mmCIF file of N, CA, C and O in Angstrom:
data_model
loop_
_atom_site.group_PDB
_atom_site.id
_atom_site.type_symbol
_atom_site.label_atom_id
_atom_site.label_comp_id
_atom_site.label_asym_id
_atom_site.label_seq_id
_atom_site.Cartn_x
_atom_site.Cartn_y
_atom_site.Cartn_z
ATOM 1 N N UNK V 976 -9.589 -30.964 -14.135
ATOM 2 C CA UNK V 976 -9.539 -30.743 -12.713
ATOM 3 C C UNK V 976 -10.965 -30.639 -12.186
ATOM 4 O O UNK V 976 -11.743 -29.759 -12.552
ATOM 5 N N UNK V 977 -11.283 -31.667 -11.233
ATOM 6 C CA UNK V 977 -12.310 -31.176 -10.304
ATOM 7 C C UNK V 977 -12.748 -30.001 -9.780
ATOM 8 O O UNK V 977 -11.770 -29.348 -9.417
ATOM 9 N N UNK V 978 -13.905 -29.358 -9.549
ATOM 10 C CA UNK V 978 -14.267 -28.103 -8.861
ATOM 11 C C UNK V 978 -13.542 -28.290 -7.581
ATOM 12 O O UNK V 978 -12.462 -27.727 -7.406
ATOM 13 N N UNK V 979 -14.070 -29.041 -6.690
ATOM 14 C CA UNK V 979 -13.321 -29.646 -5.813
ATOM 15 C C UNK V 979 -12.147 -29.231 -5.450
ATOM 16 O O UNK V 979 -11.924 -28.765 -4.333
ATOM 17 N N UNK V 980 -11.426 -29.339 -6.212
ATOM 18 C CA UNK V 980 -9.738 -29.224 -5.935
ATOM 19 C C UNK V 980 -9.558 -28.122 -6.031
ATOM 20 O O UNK V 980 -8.937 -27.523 -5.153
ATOM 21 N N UNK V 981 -10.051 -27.485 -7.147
ATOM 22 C CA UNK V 981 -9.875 -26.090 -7.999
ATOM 23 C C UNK V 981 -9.884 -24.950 -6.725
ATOM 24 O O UNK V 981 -9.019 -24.077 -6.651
ATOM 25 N N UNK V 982 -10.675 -25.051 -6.019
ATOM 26 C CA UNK V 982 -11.493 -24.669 -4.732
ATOM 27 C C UNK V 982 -10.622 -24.819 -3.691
ATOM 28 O O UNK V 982 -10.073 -23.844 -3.179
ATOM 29 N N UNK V 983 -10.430 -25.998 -3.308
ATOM 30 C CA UNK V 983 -9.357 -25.910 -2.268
ATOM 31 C C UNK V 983 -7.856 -25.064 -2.789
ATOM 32 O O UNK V 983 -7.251 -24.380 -1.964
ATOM 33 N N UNK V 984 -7.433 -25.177 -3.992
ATOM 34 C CA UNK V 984 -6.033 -24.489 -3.963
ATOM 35 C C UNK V 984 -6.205 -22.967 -4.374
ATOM 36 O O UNK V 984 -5.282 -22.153 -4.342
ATOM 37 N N UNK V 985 -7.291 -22.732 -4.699
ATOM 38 C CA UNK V 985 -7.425 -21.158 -4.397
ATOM 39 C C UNK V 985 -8.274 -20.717 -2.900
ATOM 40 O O UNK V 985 -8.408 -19.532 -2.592
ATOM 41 N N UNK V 986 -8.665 -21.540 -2.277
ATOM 42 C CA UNK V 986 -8.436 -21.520 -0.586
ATOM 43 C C UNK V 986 -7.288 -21.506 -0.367
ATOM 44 O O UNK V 986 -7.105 -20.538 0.371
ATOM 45 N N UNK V 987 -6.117 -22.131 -0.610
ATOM 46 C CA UNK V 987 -5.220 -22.011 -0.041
ATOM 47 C C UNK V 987 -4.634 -20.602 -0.608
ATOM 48 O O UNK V 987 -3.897 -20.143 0.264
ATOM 49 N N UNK V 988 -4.679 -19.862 -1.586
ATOM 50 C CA UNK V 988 -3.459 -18.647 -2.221
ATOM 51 C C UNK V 988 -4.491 -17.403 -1.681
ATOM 52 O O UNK V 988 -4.163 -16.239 -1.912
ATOM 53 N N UNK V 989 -5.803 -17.715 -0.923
ATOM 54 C CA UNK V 989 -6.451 -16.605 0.029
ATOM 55 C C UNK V 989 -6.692 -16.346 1.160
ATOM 56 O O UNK V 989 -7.624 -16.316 1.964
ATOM 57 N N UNK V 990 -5.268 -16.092 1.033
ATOM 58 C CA UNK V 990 -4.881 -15.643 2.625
ATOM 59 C C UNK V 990 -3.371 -15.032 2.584
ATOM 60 O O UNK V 990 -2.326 -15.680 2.524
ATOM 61 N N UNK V 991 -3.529 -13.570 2.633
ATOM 62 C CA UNK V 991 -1.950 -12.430 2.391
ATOM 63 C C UNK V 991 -0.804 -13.395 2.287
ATOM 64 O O UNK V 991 -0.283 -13.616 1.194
ATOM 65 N N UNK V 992 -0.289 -14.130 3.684
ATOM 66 C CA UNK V 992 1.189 -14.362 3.778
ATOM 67 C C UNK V 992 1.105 -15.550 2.553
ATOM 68 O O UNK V 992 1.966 -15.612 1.676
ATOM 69 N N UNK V 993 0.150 -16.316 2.611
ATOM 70 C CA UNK V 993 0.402 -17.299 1.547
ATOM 71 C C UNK V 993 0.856 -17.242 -0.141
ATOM 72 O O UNK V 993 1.737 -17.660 -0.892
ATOM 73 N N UNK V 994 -0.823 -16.139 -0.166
ATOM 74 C CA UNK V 994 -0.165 -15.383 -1.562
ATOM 75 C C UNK V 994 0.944 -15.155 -1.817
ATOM 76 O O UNK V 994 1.483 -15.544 -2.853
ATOM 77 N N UNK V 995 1.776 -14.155 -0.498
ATOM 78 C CA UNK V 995 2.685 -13.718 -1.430
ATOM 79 C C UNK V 995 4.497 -14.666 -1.015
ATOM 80 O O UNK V 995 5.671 -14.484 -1.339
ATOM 81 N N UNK V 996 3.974 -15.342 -0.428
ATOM 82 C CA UNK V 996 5.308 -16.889 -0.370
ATOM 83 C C UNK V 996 4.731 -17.368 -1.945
ATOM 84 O O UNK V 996 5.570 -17.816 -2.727
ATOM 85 N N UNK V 997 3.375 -17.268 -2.359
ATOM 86 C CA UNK V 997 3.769 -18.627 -3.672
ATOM 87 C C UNK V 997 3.758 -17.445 -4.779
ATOM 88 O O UNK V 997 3.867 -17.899 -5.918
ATOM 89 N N UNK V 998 3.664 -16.188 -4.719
ATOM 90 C CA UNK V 998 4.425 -15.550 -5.647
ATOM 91 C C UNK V 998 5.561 -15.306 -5.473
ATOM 92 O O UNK V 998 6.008 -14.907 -6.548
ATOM 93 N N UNK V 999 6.517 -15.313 -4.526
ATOM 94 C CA UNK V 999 8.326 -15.010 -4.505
ATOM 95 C C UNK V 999 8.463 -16.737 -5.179
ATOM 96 O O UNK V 999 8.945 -16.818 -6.309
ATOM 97 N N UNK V 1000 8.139 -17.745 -4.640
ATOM 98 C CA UNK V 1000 8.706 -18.903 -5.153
ATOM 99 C C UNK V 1000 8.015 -19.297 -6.306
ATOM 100 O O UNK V 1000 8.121 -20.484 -6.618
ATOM 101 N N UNK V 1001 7.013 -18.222 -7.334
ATOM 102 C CA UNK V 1001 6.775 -18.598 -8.767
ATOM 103 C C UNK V 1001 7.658 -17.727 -9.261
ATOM 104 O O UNK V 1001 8.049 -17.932 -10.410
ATOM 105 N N UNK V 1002 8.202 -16.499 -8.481
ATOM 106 C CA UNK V 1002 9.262 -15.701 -9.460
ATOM 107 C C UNK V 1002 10.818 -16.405 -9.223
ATOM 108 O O UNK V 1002 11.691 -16.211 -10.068
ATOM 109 N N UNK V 1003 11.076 -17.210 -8.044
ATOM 110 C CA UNK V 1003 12.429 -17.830 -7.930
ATOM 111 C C UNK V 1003 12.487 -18.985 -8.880
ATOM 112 O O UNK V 1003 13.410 -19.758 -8.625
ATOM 113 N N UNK V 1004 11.860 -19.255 -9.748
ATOM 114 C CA UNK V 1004 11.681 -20.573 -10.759
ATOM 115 C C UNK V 1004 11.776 -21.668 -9.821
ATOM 116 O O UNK V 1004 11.540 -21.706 -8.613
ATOM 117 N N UNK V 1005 12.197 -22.606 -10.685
ATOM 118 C CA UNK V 1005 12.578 -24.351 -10.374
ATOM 119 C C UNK V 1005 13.420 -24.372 -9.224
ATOM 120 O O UNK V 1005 13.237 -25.381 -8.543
ATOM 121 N N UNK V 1006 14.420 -23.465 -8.715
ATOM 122 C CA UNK V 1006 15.242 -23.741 -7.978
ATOM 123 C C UNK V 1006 14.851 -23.458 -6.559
ATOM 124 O O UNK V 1006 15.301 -24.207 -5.692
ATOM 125 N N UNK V 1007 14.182 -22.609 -6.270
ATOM 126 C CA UNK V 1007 13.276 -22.280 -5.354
ATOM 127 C C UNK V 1007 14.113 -21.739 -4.151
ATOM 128 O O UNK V 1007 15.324 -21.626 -4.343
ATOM 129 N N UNK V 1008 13.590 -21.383 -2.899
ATOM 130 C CA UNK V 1008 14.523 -20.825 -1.676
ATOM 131 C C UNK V 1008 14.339 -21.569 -0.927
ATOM 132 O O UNK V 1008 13.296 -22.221 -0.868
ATOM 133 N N UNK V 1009 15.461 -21.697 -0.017
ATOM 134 C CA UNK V 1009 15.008 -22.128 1.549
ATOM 135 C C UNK V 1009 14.559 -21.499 2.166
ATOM 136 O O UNK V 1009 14.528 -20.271 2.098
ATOM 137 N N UNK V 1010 13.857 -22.540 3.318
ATOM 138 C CA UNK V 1010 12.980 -21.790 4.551
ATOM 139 C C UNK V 1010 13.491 -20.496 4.974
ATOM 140 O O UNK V 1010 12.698 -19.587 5.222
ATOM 141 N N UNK V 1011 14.207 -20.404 5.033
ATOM 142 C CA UNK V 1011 14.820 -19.026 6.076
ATOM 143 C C UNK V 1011 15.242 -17.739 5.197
ATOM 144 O O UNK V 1011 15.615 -16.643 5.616
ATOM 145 N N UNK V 1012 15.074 -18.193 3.803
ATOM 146 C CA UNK V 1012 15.527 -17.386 2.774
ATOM 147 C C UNK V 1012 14.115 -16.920 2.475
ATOM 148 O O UNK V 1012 14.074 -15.739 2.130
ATOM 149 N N UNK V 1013 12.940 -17.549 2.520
ATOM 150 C CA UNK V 1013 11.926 -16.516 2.034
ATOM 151 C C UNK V 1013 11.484 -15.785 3.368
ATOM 152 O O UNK V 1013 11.013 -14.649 3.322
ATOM 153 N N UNK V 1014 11.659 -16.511 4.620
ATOM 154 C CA UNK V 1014 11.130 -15.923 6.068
ATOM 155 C C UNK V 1014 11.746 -14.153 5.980
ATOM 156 O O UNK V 1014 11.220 -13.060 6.195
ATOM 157 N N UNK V 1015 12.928 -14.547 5.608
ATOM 158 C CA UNK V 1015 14.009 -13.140 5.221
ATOM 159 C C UNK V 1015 13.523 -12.421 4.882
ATOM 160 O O UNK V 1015 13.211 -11.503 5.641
ATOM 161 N N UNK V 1016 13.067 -12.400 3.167
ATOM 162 C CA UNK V 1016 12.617 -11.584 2.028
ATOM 163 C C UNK V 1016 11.432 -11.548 2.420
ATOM 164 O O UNK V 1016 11.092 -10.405 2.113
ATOM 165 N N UNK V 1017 10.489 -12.081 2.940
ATOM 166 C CA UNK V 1017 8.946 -11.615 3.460
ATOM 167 C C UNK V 1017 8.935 -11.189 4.684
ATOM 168 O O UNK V 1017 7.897 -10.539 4.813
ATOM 169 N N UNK V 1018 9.718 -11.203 5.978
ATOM 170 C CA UNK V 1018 9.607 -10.376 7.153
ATOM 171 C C UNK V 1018 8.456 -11.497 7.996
ATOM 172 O O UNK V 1018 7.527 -11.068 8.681
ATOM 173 N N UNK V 1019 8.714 -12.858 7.801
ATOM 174 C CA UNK V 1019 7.704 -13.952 8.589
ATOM 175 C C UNK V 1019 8.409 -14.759 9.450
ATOM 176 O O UNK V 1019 9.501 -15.228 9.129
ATOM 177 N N UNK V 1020 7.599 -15.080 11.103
ATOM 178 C CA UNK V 1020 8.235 -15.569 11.567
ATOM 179 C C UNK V 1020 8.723 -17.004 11.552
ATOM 180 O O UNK V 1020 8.155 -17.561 10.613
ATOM 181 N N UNK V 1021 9.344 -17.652 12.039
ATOM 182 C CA UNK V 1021 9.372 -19.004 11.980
ATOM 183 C C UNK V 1021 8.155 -20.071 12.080
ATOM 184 O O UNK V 1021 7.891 -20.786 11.113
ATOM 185 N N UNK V 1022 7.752 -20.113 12.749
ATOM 186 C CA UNK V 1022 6.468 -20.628 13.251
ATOM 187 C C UNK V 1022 5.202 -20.098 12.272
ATOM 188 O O UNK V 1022 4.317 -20.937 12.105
ATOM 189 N N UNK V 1023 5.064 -19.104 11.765
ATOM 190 C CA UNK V 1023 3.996 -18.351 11.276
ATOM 191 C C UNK V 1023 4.587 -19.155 9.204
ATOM 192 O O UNK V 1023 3.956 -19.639 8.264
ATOM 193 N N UNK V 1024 5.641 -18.932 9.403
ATOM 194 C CA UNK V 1024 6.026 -19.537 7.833
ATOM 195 C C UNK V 1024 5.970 -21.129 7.700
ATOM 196 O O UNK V 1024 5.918 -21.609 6.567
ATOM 197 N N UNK V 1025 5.979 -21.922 8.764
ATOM 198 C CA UNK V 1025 5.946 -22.763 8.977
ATOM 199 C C UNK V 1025 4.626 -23.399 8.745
ATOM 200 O O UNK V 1025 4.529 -24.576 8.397
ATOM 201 N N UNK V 1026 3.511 -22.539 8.960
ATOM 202 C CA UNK V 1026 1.964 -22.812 9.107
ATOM 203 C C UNK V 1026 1.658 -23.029 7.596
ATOM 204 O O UNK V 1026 1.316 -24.093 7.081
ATOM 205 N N UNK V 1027 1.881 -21.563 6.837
ATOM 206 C CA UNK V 1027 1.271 -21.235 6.036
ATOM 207 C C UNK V 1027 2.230 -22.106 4.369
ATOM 208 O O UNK V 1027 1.875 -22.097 3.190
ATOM 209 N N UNK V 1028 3.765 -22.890 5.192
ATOM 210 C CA UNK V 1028 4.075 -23.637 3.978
ATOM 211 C C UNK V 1028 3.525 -24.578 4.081
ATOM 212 O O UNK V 1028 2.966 -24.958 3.052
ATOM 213 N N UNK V 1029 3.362 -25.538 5.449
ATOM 214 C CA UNK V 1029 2.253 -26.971 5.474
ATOM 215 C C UNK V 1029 1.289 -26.825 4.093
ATOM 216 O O UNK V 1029 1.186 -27.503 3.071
ATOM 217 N N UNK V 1030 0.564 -25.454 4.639
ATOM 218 C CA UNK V 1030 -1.006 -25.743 3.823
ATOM 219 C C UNK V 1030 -0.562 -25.274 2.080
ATOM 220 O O UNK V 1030 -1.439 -25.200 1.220
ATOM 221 N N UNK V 1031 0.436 -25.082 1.874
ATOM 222 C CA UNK V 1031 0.786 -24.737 0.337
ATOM 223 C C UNK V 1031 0.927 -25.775 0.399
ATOM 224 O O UNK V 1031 -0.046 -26.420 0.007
ATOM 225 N N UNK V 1032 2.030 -26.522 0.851
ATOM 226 C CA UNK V 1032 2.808 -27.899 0.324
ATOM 227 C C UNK V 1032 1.311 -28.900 0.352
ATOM 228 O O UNK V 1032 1.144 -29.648 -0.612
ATOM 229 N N UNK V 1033 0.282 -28.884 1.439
ATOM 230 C CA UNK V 1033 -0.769 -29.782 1.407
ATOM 231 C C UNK V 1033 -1.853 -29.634 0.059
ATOM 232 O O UNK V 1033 -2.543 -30.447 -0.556
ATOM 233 N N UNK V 1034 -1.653 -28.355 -0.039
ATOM 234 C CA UNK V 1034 -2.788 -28.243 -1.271
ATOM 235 C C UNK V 1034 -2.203 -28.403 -2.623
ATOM 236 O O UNK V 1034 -2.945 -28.567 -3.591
ATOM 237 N N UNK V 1035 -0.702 -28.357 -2.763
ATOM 238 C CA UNK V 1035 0.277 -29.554 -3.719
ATOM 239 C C UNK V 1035 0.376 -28.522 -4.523
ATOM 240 O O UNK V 1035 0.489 -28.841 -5.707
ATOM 241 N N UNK V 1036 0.373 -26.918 -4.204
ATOM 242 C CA UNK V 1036 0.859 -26.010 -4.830
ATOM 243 C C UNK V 1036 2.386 -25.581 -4.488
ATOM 244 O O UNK V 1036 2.774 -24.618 -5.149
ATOM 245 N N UNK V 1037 3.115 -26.008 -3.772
ATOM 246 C CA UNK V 1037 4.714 -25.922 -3.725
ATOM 247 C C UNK V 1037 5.575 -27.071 -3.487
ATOM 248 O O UNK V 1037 5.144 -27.684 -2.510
ATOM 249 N N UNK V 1038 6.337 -27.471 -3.846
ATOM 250 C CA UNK V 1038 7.057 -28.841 -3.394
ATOM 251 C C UNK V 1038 8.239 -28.397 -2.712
ATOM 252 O O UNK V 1038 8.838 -27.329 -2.583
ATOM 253 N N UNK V 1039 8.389 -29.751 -2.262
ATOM 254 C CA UNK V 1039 9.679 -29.301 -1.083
ATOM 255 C C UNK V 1039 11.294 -30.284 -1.161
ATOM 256 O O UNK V 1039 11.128 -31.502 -1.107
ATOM 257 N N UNK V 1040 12.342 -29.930 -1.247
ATOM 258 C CA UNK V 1040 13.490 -30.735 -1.020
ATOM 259 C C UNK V 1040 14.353 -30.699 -0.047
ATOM 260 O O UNK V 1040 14.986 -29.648 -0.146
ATOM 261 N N UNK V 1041 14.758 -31.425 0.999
ATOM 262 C CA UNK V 1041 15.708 -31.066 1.588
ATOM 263 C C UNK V 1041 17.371 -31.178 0.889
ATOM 264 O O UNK V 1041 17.850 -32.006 0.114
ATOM 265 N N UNK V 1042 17.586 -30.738 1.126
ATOM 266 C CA UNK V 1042 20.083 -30.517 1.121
ATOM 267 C C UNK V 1042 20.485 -30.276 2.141
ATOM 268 O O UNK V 1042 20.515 -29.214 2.762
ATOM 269 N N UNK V 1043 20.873 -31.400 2.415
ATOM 270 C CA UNK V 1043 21.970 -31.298 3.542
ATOM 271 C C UNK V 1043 20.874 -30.807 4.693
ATOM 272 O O UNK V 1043 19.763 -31.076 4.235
ATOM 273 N N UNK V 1044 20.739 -30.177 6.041
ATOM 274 C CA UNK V 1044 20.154 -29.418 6.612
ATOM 275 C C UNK V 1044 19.434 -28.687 6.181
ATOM 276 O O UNK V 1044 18.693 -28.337 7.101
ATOM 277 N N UNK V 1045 19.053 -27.981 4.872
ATOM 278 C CA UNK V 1045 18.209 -27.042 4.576
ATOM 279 C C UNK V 1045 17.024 -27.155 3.749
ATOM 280 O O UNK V 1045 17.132 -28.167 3.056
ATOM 281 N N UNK V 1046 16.336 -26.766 3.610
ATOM 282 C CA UNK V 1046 14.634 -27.480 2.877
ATOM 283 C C UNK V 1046 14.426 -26.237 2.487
ATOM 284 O O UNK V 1046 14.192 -25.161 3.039
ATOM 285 N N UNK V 1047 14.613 -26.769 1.026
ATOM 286 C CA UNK V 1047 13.861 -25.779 -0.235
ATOM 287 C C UNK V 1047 12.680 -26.018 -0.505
ATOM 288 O O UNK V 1047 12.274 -27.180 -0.543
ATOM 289 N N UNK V 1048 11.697 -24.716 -0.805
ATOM 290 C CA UNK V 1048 10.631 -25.185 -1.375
ATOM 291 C C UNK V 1048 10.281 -24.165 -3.002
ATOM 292 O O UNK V 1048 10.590 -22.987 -3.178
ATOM 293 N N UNK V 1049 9.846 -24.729 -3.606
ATOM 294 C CA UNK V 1049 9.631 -24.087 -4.744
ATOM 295 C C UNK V 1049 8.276 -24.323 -5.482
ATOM 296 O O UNK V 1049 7.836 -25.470 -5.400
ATOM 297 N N UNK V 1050 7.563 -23.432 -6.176
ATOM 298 C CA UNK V 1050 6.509 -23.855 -6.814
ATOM 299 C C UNK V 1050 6.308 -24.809 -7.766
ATOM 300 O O UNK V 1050 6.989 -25.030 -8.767
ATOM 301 N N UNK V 1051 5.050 -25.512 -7.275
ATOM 302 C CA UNK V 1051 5.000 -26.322 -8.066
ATOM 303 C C UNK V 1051 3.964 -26.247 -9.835
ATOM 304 O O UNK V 1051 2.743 -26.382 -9.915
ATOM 305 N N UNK V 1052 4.935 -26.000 -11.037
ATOM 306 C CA UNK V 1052 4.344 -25.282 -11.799
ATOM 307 C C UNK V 1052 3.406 -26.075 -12.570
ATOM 308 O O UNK V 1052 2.442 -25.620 -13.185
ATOM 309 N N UNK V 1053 3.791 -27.416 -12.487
ATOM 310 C CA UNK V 1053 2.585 -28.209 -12.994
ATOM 311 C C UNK V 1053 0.961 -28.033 -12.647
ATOM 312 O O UNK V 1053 -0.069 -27.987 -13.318
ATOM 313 N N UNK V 1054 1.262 -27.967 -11.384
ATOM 314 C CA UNK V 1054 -0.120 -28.079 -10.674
ATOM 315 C C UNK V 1054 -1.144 -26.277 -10.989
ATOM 316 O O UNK V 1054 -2.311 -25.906 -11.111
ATOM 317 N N UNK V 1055 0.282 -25.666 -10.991
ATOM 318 C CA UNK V 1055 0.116 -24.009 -11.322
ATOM 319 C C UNK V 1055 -0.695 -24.042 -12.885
ATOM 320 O O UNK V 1055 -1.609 -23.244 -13.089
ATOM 321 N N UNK V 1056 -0.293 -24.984 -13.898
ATOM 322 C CA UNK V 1056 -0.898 -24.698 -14.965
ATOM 323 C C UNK V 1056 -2.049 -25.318 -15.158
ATOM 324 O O UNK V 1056 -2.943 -24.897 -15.892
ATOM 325 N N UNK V 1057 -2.082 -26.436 -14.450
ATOM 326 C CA UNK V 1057 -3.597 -27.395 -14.126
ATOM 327 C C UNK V 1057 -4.640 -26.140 -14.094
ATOM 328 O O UNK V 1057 -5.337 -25.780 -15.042
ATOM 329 N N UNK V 1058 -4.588 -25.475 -12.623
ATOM 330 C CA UNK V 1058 -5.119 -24.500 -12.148
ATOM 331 C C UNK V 1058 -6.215 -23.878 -13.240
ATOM 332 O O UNK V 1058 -7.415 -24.048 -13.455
ATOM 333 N N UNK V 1059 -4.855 -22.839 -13.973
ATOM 334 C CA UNK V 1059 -5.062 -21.696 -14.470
ATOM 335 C C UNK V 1059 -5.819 -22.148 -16.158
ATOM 336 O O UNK V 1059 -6.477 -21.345 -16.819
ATOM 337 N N UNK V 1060 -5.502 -23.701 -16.622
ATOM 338 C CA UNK V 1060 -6.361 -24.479 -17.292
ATOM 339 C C UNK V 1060 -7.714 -24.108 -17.205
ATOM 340 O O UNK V 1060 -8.421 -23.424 -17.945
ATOM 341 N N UNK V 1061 -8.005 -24.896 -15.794
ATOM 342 C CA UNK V 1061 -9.308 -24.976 -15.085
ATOM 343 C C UNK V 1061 -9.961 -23.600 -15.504
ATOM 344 O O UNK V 1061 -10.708 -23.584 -16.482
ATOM 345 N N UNK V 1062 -9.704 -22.461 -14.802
ATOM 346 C CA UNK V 1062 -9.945 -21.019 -14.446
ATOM 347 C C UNK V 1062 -10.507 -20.521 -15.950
ATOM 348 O O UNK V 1062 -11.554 -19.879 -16.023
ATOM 349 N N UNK V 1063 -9.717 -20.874 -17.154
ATOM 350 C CA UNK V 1063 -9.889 -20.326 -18.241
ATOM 351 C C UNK V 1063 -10.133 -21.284 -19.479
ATOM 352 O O UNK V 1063 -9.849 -20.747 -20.550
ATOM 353 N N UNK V 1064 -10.530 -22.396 -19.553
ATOM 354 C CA UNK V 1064 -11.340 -23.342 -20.264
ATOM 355 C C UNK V 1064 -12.581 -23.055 -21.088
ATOM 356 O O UNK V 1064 -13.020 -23.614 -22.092
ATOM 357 N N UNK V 1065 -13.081 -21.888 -20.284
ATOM 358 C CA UNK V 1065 -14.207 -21.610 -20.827
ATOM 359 C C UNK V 1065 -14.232 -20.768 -21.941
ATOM 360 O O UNK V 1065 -14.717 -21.050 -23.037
ATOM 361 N N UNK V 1066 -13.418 -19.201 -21.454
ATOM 362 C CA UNK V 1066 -13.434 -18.210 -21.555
ATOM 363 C C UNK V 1066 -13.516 -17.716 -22.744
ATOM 364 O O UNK V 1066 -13.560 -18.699 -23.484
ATOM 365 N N UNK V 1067 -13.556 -16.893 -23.290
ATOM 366 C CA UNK V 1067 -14.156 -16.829 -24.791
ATOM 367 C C UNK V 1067 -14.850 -17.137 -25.433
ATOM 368 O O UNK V 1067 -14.785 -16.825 -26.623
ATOM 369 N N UNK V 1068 -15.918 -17.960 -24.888
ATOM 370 C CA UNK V 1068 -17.151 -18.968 -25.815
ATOM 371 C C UNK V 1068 -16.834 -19.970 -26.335
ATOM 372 O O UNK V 1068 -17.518 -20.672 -27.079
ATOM 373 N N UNK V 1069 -15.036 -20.229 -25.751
ATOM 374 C CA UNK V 1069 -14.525 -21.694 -26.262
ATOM 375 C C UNK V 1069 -14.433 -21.428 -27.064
ATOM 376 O O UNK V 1069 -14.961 -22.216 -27.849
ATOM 377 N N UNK V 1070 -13.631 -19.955 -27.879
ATOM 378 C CA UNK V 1070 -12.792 -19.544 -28.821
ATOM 379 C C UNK V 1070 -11.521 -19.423 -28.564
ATOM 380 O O UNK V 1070 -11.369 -18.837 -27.492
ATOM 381 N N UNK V 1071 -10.370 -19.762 -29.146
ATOM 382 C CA UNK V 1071 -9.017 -19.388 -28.530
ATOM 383 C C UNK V 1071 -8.787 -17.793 -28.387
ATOM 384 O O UNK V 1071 -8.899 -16.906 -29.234
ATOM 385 N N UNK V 1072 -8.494 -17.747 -27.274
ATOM 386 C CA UNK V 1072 -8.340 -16.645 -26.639
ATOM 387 C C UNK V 1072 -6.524 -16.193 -26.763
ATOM 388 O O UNK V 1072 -5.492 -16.813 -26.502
ATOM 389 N N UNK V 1073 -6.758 -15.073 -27.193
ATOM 390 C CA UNK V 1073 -5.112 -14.246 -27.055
ATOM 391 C C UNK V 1073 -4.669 -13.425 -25.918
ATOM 392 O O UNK V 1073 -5.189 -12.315 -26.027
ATOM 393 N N UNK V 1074 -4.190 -13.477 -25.242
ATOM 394 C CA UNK V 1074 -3.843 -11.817 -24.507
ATOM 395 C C UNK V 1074 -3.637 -10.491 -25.071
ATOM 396 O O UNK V 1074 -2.626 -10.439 -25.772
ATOM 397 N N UNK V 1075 -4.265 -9.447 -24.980
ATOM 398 C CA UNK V 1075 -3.648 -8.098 -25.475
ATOM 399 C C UNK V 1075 -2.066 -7.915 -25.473
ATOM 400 O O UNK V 1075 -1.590 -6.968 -26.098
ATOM 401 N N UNK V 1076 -1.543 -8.477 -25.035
ATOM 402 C CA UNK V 1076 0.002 -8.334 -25.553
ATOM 403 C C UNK V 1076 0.428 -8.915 -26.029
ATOM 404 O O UNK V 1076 1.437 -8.528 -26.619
ATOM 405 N N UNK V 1077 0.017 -10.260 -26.147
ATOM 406 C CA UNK V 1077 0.869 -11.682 -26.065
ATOM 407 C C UNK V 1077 1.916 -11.935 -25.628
ATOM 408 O O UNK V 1077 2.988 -12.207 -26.168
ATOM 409 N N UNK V 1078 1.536 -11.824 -24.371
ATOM 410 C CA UNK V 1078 2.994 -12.288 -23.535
ATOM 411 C C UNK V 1078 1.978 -13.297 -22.292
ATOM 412 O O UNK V 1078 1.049 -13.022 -21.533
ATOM 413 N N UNK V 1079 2.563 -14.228 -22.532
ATOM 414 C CA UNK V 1079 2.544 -15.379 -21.323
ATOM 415 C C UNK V 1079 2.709 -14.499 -19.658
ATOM 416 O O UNK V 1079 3.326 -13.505 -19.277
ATOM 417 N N UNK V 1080 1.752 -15.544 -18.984
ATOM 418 C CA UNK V 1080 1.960 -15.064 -17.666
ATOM 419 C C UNK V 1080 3.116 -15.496 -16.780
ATOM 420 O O UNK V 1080 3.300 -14.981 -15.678
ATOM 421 N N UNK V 1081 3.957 -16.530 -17.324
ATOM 422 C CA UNK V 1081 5.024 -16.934 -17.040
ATOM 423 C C UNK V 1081 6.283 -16.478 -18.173
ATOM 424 O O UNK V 1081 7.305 -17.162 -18.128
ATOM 425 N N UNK V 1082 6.241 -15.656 -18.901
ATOM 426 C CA UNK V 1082 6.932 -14.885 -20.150
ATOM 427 C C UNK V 1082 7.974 -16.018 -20.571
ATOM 428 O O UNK V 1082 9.194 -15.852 -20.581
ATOM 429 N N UNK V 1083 7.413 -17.016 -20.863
ATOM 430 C CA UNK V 1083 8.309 -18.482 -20.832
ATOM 431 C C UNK V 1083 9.368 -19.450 -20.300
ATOM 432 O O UNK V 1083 10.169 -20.222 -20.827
ATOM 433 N N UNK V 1084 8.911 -18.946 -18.475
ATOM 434 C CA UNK V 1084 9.679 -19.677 -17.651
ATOM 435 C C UNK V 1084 8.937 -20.547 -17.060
ATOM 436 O O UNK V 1084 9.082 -21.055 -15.948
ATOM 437 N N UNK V 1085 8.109 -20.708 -17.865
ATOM 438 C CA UNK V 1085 7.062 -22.061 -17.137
ATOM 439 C C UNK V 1085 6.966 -23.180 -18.116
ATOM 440 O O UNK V 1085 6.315 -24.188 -17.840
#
């Protein structure tokens, strides 16, 4: 991954309402919610959720489906592990690195 990019999609997850829409739809897995279902569970208005999914869906950190009338969006986890690649490539002196628990940050739903 480019710096470049790397940069823009953590521009996009800094900023409150955004953050925490692409953490409810990294904890709803693959299946993801509709619009009006996370507006619900986060207390956002229409218009204001509307803003802040454009610039997720633009920075290609959530994808979107419509059914019937309703448009799901859900994270997109590919791009999620690109990311977090990027972020930690280095880390350790380019020794494999463990977690103190060993437990995955996705505890193997990713």
């Amino acid at each position: 991954m480019e710096t470049k990019i790397a940069v823009t999609l953590l521009a996009a997850l800094a900023q409150d309402t955004r953050l925490a829409i692409y953490r409810l739809l990294v904890q709803q897995g693959a299946e993801g919610l509709a619009v009006g279902q996370i507006g619900e569970r986060l207390a956002v208005a229409n218009a204001t959720l509307s803003f802040h999914l454009k610039e997720l869906s633009h920075a290609g950190l959530i994808l979107s489906r419509q059914e019937g009338r309703f448009i799901y969006y859900s994270a997109n986890y590919e791009q999620m592990n690109v990311l977090l690649g990027f972020l930690t490539e280095n880390c350790c002196r380019g020794e494999a690195c463990t977690p103190a628990n060993n437990v995955s940050p996705c505890d193997g739903a990713c």
